[in-house]
CSV table of C-alpha atoms in Angstrom, one decimal:
chain,number,residue,atom,x,y,z
A,1,MET,CA,142.5,111.0,132.8
A,2,ILE,CA,138.7,110.6,132.6
A,3,LYS,CA,136.8,112.5,135.4
A,4,ASN,CA,135.6,110.3,138.2
A,5,ASP,CA,131.8,109.6,138.1
A,6,PRO,CA,130.7,108.4,141.5
A,7,TYR,CA,127.4,107.1,140.0
A,8,GLU,CA,128.9,105.4,137.0
A,9,ALA,CA,127.8,101.8,137.9
A,10,LEU,CA,124.3,103.0,139.0
A,11,ARG,CA,123.5,104.1,135.5
A,12,PHE,CA,123.1,100.4,134.6
A,13,THR,CA,119.5,99.2,135.4
A,14,GLU,CA,120.5,95.6,136.1
A,15,PHE,CA,123.1,96.7,138.5
A,16,LYS,CA,120.4,98.5,140.5
A,17,PHE,CA,118.5,95.2,140.8
A,18,PHE,CA,121.7,93.5,141.7
A,19,LEU,CA,122.2,95.9,144.6
A,20,ALA,CA,118.6,95.5,145.8
A,21,MET,CA,119.0,91.7,145.7
A,22,ARG,CA,122.3,91.8,147.5
A,23,PHE,CA,121.0,94.1,150.2
A,24,ALA,CA,118.0,91.8,150.8
A,25,MET,CA,120.2,88.8,151.1
A,26,VAL,CA,122.8,90.4,153.4
A,27,PHE,CA,120.1,91.9,155.5
A,28,ALA,CA,118.4,88.6,155.9
A,29,TRP,CA,121.6,86.7,156.5
A,30,SER,CA,123.0,89.1,159.1
A,31,MET,CA,119.7,89.4,160.8
A,32,GLN,CA,119.4,85.6,161.0
A,33,PHE,CA,122.8,85.2,162.4
A,34,VAL,CA,122.2,87.8,165.1
A,35,ILE,CA,118.9,86.1,166.1
A,36,ILE,CA,120.6,82.7,166.3
A,37,GLU,CA,123.4,84.2,168.5
A,38,TRP,CA,121.0,85.8,170.8
A,39,GLU,CA,118.7,82.7,171.1
A,40,VAL,CA,121.6,80.3,171.6
A,41,TYR,CA,123.3,82.4,174.3
A,42,LYS,CA,120.0,83.0,176.0
A,43,LEU,CA,119.4,79.2,176.1
A,44,THR,CA,122.9,78.2,177.2
A,45,LYS,CA,124.6,81.2,178.9
A,46,ASP,CA,127.9,79.7,177.6
A,47,PRO,CA,130.3,81.7,175.4
A,48,LEU,CA,131.6,78.5,173.9
A,49,SER,CA,128.1,77.9,172.3
A,50,LEU,CA,128.6,81.1,170.3
A,51,GLY,CA,131.9,79.8,169.1
A,52,ILE,CA,130.2,76.5,168.0
A,53,ILE,CA,127.8,78.5,165.8
A,54,GLY,CA,130.8,79.9,163.9
A,55,LEU,CA,132.4,76.5,163.7
A,56,MET,CA,129.2,74.9,162.3
A,57,GLU,CA,129.3,77.4,159.5
A,58,ILE,CA,133.0,77.4,158.8
A,59,ILE,CA,133.3,73.6,158.3
A,60,PRO,CA,131.1,73.4,155.2
A,61,ALA,CA,132.1,76.9,154.0
A,62,ILE,CA,135.8,75.9,153.9
A,63,GLY,CA,135.2,72.3,152.9
A,64,MET,CA,133.1,73.2,149.9
A,65,ALA,CA,134.7,76.5,148.9
A,66,LEU,CA,137.1,75.4,146.2
A,67,PHE,CA,134.6,73.0,144.7
A,68,ALA,CA,132.0,75.8,144.7
A,69,GLY,CA,134.3,78.1,142.8
A,70,HIS,CA,134.8,75.4,140.2
A,71,ILE,CA,131.1,74.9,139.8
A,72,VAL,CA,130.5,78.7,139.6
A,73,ASP,CA,133.1,79.1,136.8
A,74,GLN,CA,131.5,76.2,134.9
A,75,ASN,CA,127.8,77.3,135.1
A,76,GLU,CA,125.5,80.2,134.3
A,77,LYS,CA,125.6,82.6,137.3
A,78,LYS,CA,121.9,83.8,137.6
A,79,ASN,CA,120.4,80.3,137.8
A,80,LEU,CA,123.0,79.2,140.3
A,81,LEU,CA,122.2,82.2,142.5
A,82,VAL,CA,118.5,81.4,142.3
A,83,LYS,CA,119.3,77.9,143.7
A,84,CYS,CA,121.4,79.4,146.5
A,85,ILE,CA,118.7,81.8,147.6
A,86,LEU,CA,116.1,79.0,147.5
A,87,GLY,CA,118.4,77.0,149.8
A,88,PHE,CA,118.8,79.9,152.2
A,89,SER,CA,115.0,80.3,152.2
A,90,VAL,CA,114.6,76.6,153.3
A,91,ILE,CA,117.1,77.1,156.1
A,92,SER,CA,115.4,80.3,157.4
A,93,PHE,CA,112.0,78.6,157.3
A,94,GLY,CA,113.5,75.7,159.3
A,95,LEU,CA,114.8,78.2,161.9
A,96,PHE,CA,111.4,79.8,161.9
A,97,LEU,CA,109.8,76.5,162.8
A,98,ILE,CA,112.3,75.5,165.5
A,99,THR,CA,111.5,78.7,167.3
A,100,VAL,CA,107.8,78.1,167.4
A,101,PRO,CA,106.9,77.8,171.1
A,102,SER,CA,104.4,74.9,170.5
A,103,ILE,CA,107.2,72.9,168.9
A,104,THR,CA,110.1,73.7,171.2
A,105,LYS,CA,108.2,73.0,174.4
A,106,ASP,CA,108.3,69.3,173.7
A,107,LEU,CA,112.0,69.3,172.7
A,108,SER,CA,114.9,69.1,175.1
A,109,LEU,CA,117.5,71.9,175.1
A,110,GLN,CA,120.1,69.7,173.5
A,111,THR,CA,117.7,68.7,170.7
A,112,THR,CA,116.9,72.3,170.0
A,113,LEU,CA,120.5,73.3,169.9
A,114,TYR,CA,121.4,70.3,167.6
A,115,VAL,CA,118.7,71.4,165.1
A,116,ILE,CA,119.9,75.0,165.1
A,117,TYR,CA,123.5,73.9,164.7
A,118,GLY,CA,122.5,71.6,161.9
A,119,LEU,CA,120.6,74.3,160.0
A,120,VAL,CA,123.6,76.6,160.4
A,121,PHE,CA,125.8,73.9,159.0
A,122,PHE,CA,123.7,73.7,155.8
A,123,GLY,CA,123.7,77.5,155.7
A,124,GLY,CA,127.5,77.2,155.4
A,125,LEU,CA,127.1,75.0,152.4
A,126,VAL,CA,124.9,77.5,150.7
A,127,ARG,CA,127.2,80.4,151.7
A,128,SER,CA,130.2,78.6,150.0
A,129,PHE,CA,128.3,79.1,146.7
A,130,ILE,CA,126.7,82.5,147.2
A,131,GLY,CA,129.9,84.5,147.6
A,132,PRO,CA,131.7,83.3,144.4
A,133,THR,CA,128.4,83.5,142.4
A,134,ILE,CA,127.7,87.1,143.4
A,135,PHE,CA,131.3,88.2,142.7
A,136,SER,CA,131.2,86.6,139.3
A,137,LEU,CA,127.7,88.0,138.4
A,138,LEU,CA,128.8,91.5,139.2
A,139,SER,CA,131.5,91.4,136.6
A,140,LEU,CA,129.0,90.4,133.9
A,141,ILE,CA,126.6,93.2,134.6
A,142,VAL,CA,128.9,96.3,134.2
A,143,PRO,CA,131.8,96.9,131.8
A,144,LYS,CA,135.4,96.5,133.0
A,145,LYS,CA,136.2,100.2,133.4
A,146,THR,CA,133.3,100.4,135.9
A,147,TYR,CA,134.6,97.6,138.1
A,148,PRO,CA,136.1,99.8,140.8
A,149,ASN,CA,133.0,102.0,141.1
A,150,ALA,CA,130.7,98.9,141.0
A,151,ALA,CA,132.8,97.2,143.7
A,152,THR,CA,132.5,100.2,145.9
A,153,TRP,CA,128.7,100.4,145.6
A,154,SER,CA,128.4,96.6,146.0
A,155,SER,CA,130.5,96.7,149.2
A,156,SER,CA,128.5,99.6,150.5
A,157,THR,CA,125.3,97.7,149.9
A,158,TRP,CA,126.8,94.7,151.7
A,159,GLN,CA,127.6,96.9,154.7
A,160,MET,CA,124.2,98.6,154.7
A,161,GLY,CA,122.6,95.1,154.9
A,162,SER,CA,125.1,94.3,157.7
A,163,MET,CA,124.1,97.5,159.5
A,164,PHE,CA,120.4,97.3,159.3
A,165,GLY,CA,120.1,93.5,159.7
A,166,PRO,CA,121.6,93.4,163.2
A,167,ALA,CA,119.9,96.7,164.3
A,168,ILE,CA,116.5,95.5,163.1
A,169,ALA,CA,117.2,92.1,164.7
A,170,GLY,CA,117.8,93.6,168.1
A,171,PHE,CA,114.7,95.7,168.1
A,172,SER,CA,112.6,92.9,166.4
A,173,ILE,CA,113.6,90.4,169.1
A,174,SER,CA,112.5,93.0,171.8
A,175,LEU,CA,109.2,93.8,170.1
A,176,PHE,CA,108.1,90.6,168.4
A,177,GLY,CA,110.3,87.8,169.8
A,178,VAL,CA,112.7,85.4,168.1
A,179,HIS,CA,110.0,83.4,166.3
A,180,TRP,CA,108.4,86.3,164.3
A,181,SER,CA,111.8,87.9,163.7
A,182,MET,CA,112.8,84.7,161.8
A,183,CYS,CA,109.6,85.2,159.7
A,184,LEU,CA,110.9,88.5,158.6
A,185,VAL,CA,114.2,86.9,157.5
A,186,PHE,CA,112.3,84.4,155.4
A,187,ALA,CA,110.3,87.2,153.7
A,188,CYS,CA,113.5,89.0,152.8
A,189,SER,CA,114.8,86.0,151.0
A,190,LEU,CA,111.7,86.0,148.8
A,191,PHE,CA,112.3,89.7,148.0
A,192,ALA,CA,115.8,88.8,146.9
A,193,LEU,CA,114.4,86.2,144.5
A,194,LEU,CA,112.1,88.9,143.1
A,195,PHE,CA,114.9,91.3,142.4
A,196,LEU,CA,117.1,88.6,140.9
A,197,SER,CA,114.4,87.8,138.4
A,198,LYS,CA,114.9,91.2,136.8
A,199,ILE,CA,118.4,90.3,135.8
A,200,GLU,CA,118.9,88.4,132.5
A,201,LYS,CA,120.9,85.2,132.2
A,202,LYS,CA,124.6,85.9,131.4
A,203,PRO,CA,127.1,84.1,129.1
A,204,ILE,CA,129.7,81.7,130.6
A,205,LEU,CA,133.1,83.2,129.8
A,206,ASN,CA,135.1,80.2,130.9
A,207,PRO,CA,136.7,78.6,127.7
A,208,LYS,CA,137.5,75.4,129.6
A,209,ILE,CA,134.0,74.0,130.2
A,210,GLY,CA,134.2,70.4,131.3
A,211,GLU,CA,137.8,70.8,132.6
A,212,PRO,CA,138.6,68.1,135.2
A,213,ILE,CA,137.7,69.4,138.6
A,214,PHE,CA,141.0,68.9,140.3
A,215,GLN,CA,142.9,70.5,137.5
A,216,SER,CA,140.6,73.4,137.7
A,217,LEU,CA,141.0,73.7,141.4
A,218,ALA,CA,144.8,73.6,141.2
A,219,GLU,CA,144.8,76.3,138.5
A,220,GLY,CA,142.7,78.6,140.7
A,221,VAL,CA,144.8,78.1,143.8
A,222,LYS,CA,148.0,78.5,141.9
A,223,PHE,CA,146.9,81.8,140.4
A,224,VAL,CA,146.1,83.3,143.8
A,225,PHE,CA,149.4,82.2,145.3
A,226,LYS,CA,151.4,83.5,142.4
A,227,ASN,CA,149.6,86.9,142.5
A,228,LYS,CA,151.3,88.5,145.5
A,229,THR,CA,149.0,91.5,145.4
A,230,ILE,CA,145.8,89.4,145.8
A,231,LEU,CA,147.5,87.0,148.3
A,232,GLY,CA,148.8,89.8,150.4
A,233,ALA,CA,145.5,91.6,150.6
A,234,ILE,CA,143.4,88.6,151.5
A,235,SER,CA,146.0,87.2,153.9
A,236,LEU,CA,146.3,90.4,155.9
A,237,ASP,CA,142.5,90.8,156.1
A,238,MET,CA,142.1,87.2,157.2
A,239,ILE,CA,144.5,87.6,160.2
A,240,ALA,CA,142.8,90.8,161.2
A,241,VAL,CA,139.3,89.3,161.1
A,242,LEU,CA,140.4,86.1,162.7
A,243,PHE,CA,142.0,87.7,165.8
A,244,GLY,CA,140.4,91.2,165.8
A,245,GLY,CA,136.8,90.2,165.6
A,246,ALA,CA,134.7,90.8,168.7
A,247,MET,CA,131.3,90.4,167.1
A,248,ALA,CA,130.7,86.9,168.3
A,249,LEU,CA,131.1,88.0,171.9
A,250,LEU,CA,128.7,91.0,171.6
A,251,PRO,CA,125.8,89.1,173.2
A,252,ILE,CA,128.0,88.6,176.3
A,253,PHE,CA,128.9,92.3,176.4
A,254,ALA,CA,125.3,93.4,175.9
A,255,GLN,CA,123.8,91.0,178.5
A,256,ASP,CA,126.4,90.6,181.2
A,257,ILE,CA,129.0,93.4,180.9
A,258,LEU,CA,127.3,96.5,179.6
A,259,LYS,CA,123.8,95.3,180.6
A,260,VAL,CA,121.9,97.1,177.8
A,261,GLY,CA,119.5,94.3,176.6
A,262,SER,CA,118.5,93.4,173.1
A,263,GLU,CA,118.1,97.0,172.0
A,264,GLY,CA,121.7,97.8,173.0
A,265,PHE,CA,122.8,94.6,171.5
A,266,GLY,CA,121.3,95.7,168.1
A,267,ILE,CA,123.0,99.1,168.4
A,268,LEU,CA,126.4,97.5,169.2
A,269,ARG,CA,126.0,95.0,166.4
A,270,ALA,CA,125.1,97.7,163.8
A,271,ALA,CA,127.7,100.3,164.9
A,272,PRO,CA,130.6,98.9,162.8
A,273,ALA,CA,128.4,98.6,159.7
A,274,VAL,CA,127.3,102.3,160.1
A,275,GLY,CA,131.0,103.3,160.1
A,276,SER,CA,131.7,101.1,157.1
A,277,VAL,CA,128.8,102.5,155.1
A,278,ILE,CA,129.9,106.0,155.7
A,279,THR,CA,133.4,105.1,154.5
A,280,MET,CA,132.2,103.3,151.4
A,281,VAL,CA,129.8,106.0,150.3
A,282,LEU,CA,132.6,108.6,150.7
A,283,SER,CA,135.0,106.3,148.7
A,284,ALA,CA,132.7,106.6,145.7
A,285,TYR,CA,133.6,110.3,145.6
A,286,ILE,CA,137.1,110.1,147.1
A,287,THR,CA,139.2,107.4,145.6
A,288,LEU,CA,141.3,105.1,147.8
A,289,ASN,CA,143.3,103.7,144.9
A,290,ARG,CA,146.4,105.9,145.4
A,291,LYS,CA,148.9,104.5,147.9
A,292,ALA,CA,146.4,101.7,148.5
A,293,GLY,CA,148.9,99.4,150.2
A,294,MET,CA,149.8,101.9,152.9
A,295,LYS,CA,146.2,102.9,153.4
A,296,LEU,CA,145.2,99.2,153.8
A,297,LEU,CA,147.9,98.6,156.5
A,298,THR,CA,147.0,101.8,158.4
A,299,ALA,CA,143.3,101.0,158.3
A,300,ILE,CA,143.7,97.5,159.7
A,301,PHE,CA,146.1,98.8,162.4
A,302,MET,CA,143.5,101.3,163.6
A,303,PHE,CA,140.9,98.6,163.4
A,304,GLY,CA,142.9,96.6,166.0
A,305,VAL,CA,143.2,99.7,168.2
A,306,CYS,CA,139.4,100.1,168.2
A,307,ILE,CA,138.9,96.5,169.2
A,308,ILE,CA,141.2,96.9,172.2
A,309,ILE,CA,139.4,100.0,173.3
A,310,PHE,CA,136.0,98.2,173.0
A,311,GLY,CA,137.3,95.2,175.0
A,312,LEU,CA,138.4,97.5,177.9
A,313,SER,CA,135.4,99.7,177.9
A,314,THR,CA,132.6,99.4,180.5
A,315,ILE,CA,130.7,102.5,179.3
A,316,PHE,CA,128.1,101.8,176.6
A,317,TRP,CA,128.6,105.0,174.5
A,318,VAL,CA,132.4,104.4,174.5
A,319,SER,CA,131.8,100.8,173.3
A,320,VAL,CA,129.5,102.0,170.5
A,321,LEU,CA,132.0,104.6,169.4
A,322,ALA,CA,134.8,102.0,169.4
A,323,MET,CA,132.6,99.7,167.2
A,324,PHE,CA,131.7,102.6,165.0
A,325,PHE,CA,135.3,103.6,164.3
A,326,SER,CA,136.3,99.9,163.8
A,327,GLY,CA,133.7,99.9,161.0
A,328,ILE,CA,135.1,103.0,159.4
A,329,PHE,CA,138.6,101.5,159.2
A,330,ASP,CA,137.2,98.1,158.2
A,331,GLY,CA,135.3,99.9,155.4
A,332,VAL,CA,138.6,101.2,154.0
A,333,SER,CA,140.0,97.7,154.0
A,334,VAL,CA,137.0,96.2,152.3
A,335,VAL,CA,136.9,98.8,149.5
A,336,ILE,CA,140.6,98.4,148.7
A,337,ARG,CA,140.6,94.6,148.9
A,338,ASN,CA,137.5,94.3,146.6
A,339,THR,CA,139.0,96.7,144.1
A,340,ILE,CA,142.2,94.6,144.0
A,341,LEU,CA,140.2,91.4,143.4
A,342,GLN,CA,138.0,92.9,140.6
A,343,LEU,CA,141.0,94.5,138.8
A,344,HIS,CA,143.4,91.6,139.1
A,345,THR,CA,141.1,88.6,138.5
A,346,PRO,CA,140.5,87.2,135.0
A,347,ASP,CA,136.9,86.6,134.0
A,348,ASN,CA,137.3,82.8,133.6
A,349,MET,CA,138.7,82.5,137.2
A,350,ARG,CA,136.4,84.7,139.2
A,351,GLY,CA,134.5,81.9,140.9
A,352,ARG,CA,137.7,80.1,142.0
A,353,VAL,CA,139.4,83.3,143.1
A,354,ALA,CA,136.4,84.4,145.0
A,355,SER,CA,136.2,80.9,146.7
A,356,VAL,CA,139.9,81.2,147.8
A,357,ASN,CA,139.1,84.7,149.1
A,358,SER,CA,136.1,83.2,151.0
A,359,ILE,CA,138.4,80.7,152.6
A,360,PHE,CA,140.9,83.3,153.6
A,361,VAL,CA,138.5,86.2,154.6
A,362,GLY,CA,134.9,85.1,154.6
A,363,SER,CA,135.3,82.0,156.6
A,364,SER,CA,137.7,83.7,159.0
A,365,ASN,CA,134.6,85.5,160.4
A,366,GLU,CA,133.2,82.2,161.6
A,367,LEU,CA,136.7,80.8,162.6
A,368,GLY,CA,137.2,84.1,164.4
A,369,ALA,CA,133.8,83.5,166.2
A,370,PHE,CA,135.1,80.1,167.2
A,371,GLU,CA,138.4,81.5,168.3
A,372,SER,CA,136.7,84.3,170.3
A,373,GLY,CA,134.4,81.7,172.0
A,374,VAL,CA,137.3,79.5,172.9
A,375,THR,CA,139.6,82.3,174.2
A,376,ALA,CA,136.7,83.8,176.1
A,377,LYS,CA,136.1,80.5,177.8
A,378,LEU,CA,139.8,80.2,178.7
A,379,MET,CA,140.8,83.8,179.3
A,380,GLY,CA,137.6,85.6,180.1
A,381,THR,CA,135.6,87.8,177.7
A,382,VAL,CA,137.5,91.1,178.1
A,383,THR,CA,141.0,89.5,177.9
A,384,ALA,CA,140.0,87.5,174.8
A,385,VAL,CA,139.0,90.7,173.0
A,386,VAL,CA,142.1,92.6,174.0
A,387,PHE,CA,144.3,89.7,173.0
A,388,GLY,CA,142.7,89.6,169.6
A,389,GLY,CA,143.2,93.3,169.0
A,390,THR,CA,146.8,93.1,170.1
A,391,MET,CA,147.4,90.2,167.6
A,392,THR,CA,146.0,92.3,164.8
A,393,LEU,CA,148.5,95.1,165.6
A,394,ILE,CA,151.4,92.7,165.6
A,395,THR,CA,150.3,91.2,162.3
A,396,VAL,CA,150.1,94.6,160.6
A,397,VAL,CA,153.5,95.7,161.8
A,398,PHE,CA,155.0,92.4,160.7
A,399,THR,CA,153.4,92.6,157.3
A,400,GLY,CA,154.5,96.2,156.7
A,401,ILE,CA,158.1,95.2,157.6
A,402,ALA,CA,158.3,91.9,155.7
A,403,LEU,CA,156.5,93.0,152.5
A,404,PRO,CA,157.9,96.5,151.5
A,405,SER,CA,156.4,96.0,148.0
A,406,PHE,CA,152.9,95.8,149.6
A,407,ARG,CA,153.4,99.1,151.3
A,408,LYS,CA,154.1,100.7,147.9
A,409,LEU,CA,151.0,99.2,146.2
A,410,ASP,CA,149.2,101.7,144.1
A,411,LEU,CA,146.0,100.8,142.1
A,412,GLN,CA,145.5,104.1,140.3
A,413,LYS,CA,147.6,103.0,137.3
A,414,ASP,CA,145.4,99.9,136.8
A,415,VAL,CA,142.2,102.1,136.9
A,416,GLU,CA,143.6,104.6,134.4
A,417,ALA,CA,144.6,101.8,132.0
A,418,LEU,CA,141.1,100.5,132.0
A,419,GLU,CA,139.7,104.0,131.3
A,420,LYS,CA,142.0,104.3,128.3
A,421,GLN,CA,140.7,101.1,126.8
A,422,GLU,CA,137.3,102.6,126.4
């Protein structure tokens, strides 16, 4: 067996620019979402309004996901990603304008909210394309044997953006206000375009260019549902994110329960990502491929435990630690799931498989935000979070019992097979 090189993917220059581009985009997107959450709850003081933000993004994200996957598989990836980032830039600039005091002073609260929700909706459309495009572009930048290492670094970069974006958003809101914080988001999208310009155009590996769209969509969905490894991984993570996510309710905990202000909100929002980054960086040195199924089940179970502890806590540092450890266990889940997707997805189907994954996992973040908002409205904030964590535990136990083959999943043989091909 070839010795593991933790920096294998980083030896490719284009991959470094890819990571820089991805960090800039994730940083901007996560920062923007936190700013929107803060501003909307500040305006309404209604937890349901936070759920509506998630709903406004999930509707187009799910509605367009499969079509986006087909388009990604049929087109050159770099140019498509340029268009996506430009679309995000327009949305962030629109949010920058709607937070200008001289503009909003003449608008009613309802009008301001409608504009924000509308821009979030168009952001969902853009997002439906960004995920599959980035997933497909990654596989064209590094050789196949480097996929696991590249997936780990890519996931780490995503988590770093998720960590710094919310943290900077919280402090930026406190120091500069919502308006100028949105200006920083817009600037980051421009940096993402600059980094992307350093990557060359890539060939289209799909041999079925011009394939009828519905035939293409059916083929992609059929592949995912026939591949039990992929289906099991993304289904389990979807349920955990759907019921176990407390992120959408953090503004309520920060403002009304823990009473720690925007700075504390930024720390709470960033804590899970700090834990995830630590896990993912370590995973570049210590492989998670052996007994991957059991590790995935254990990680998601412990994630649910952390969410319950967070929901019950009234002490700030306990809440931060609970969020931190939830990120550690979530990081294990992300690394294993992304490795499964990279190893088990054919090149000509990467866009469609990534789109199905975004429906199962990516969009469940927003659906989870809506679920959290609704349950918080009906049950109360603390009860809603504890309920979600409990449902996560039940799901993991059921999956472990019902799918014994998933418990025995081991990815090391797949990795070793790719190494021998070189």
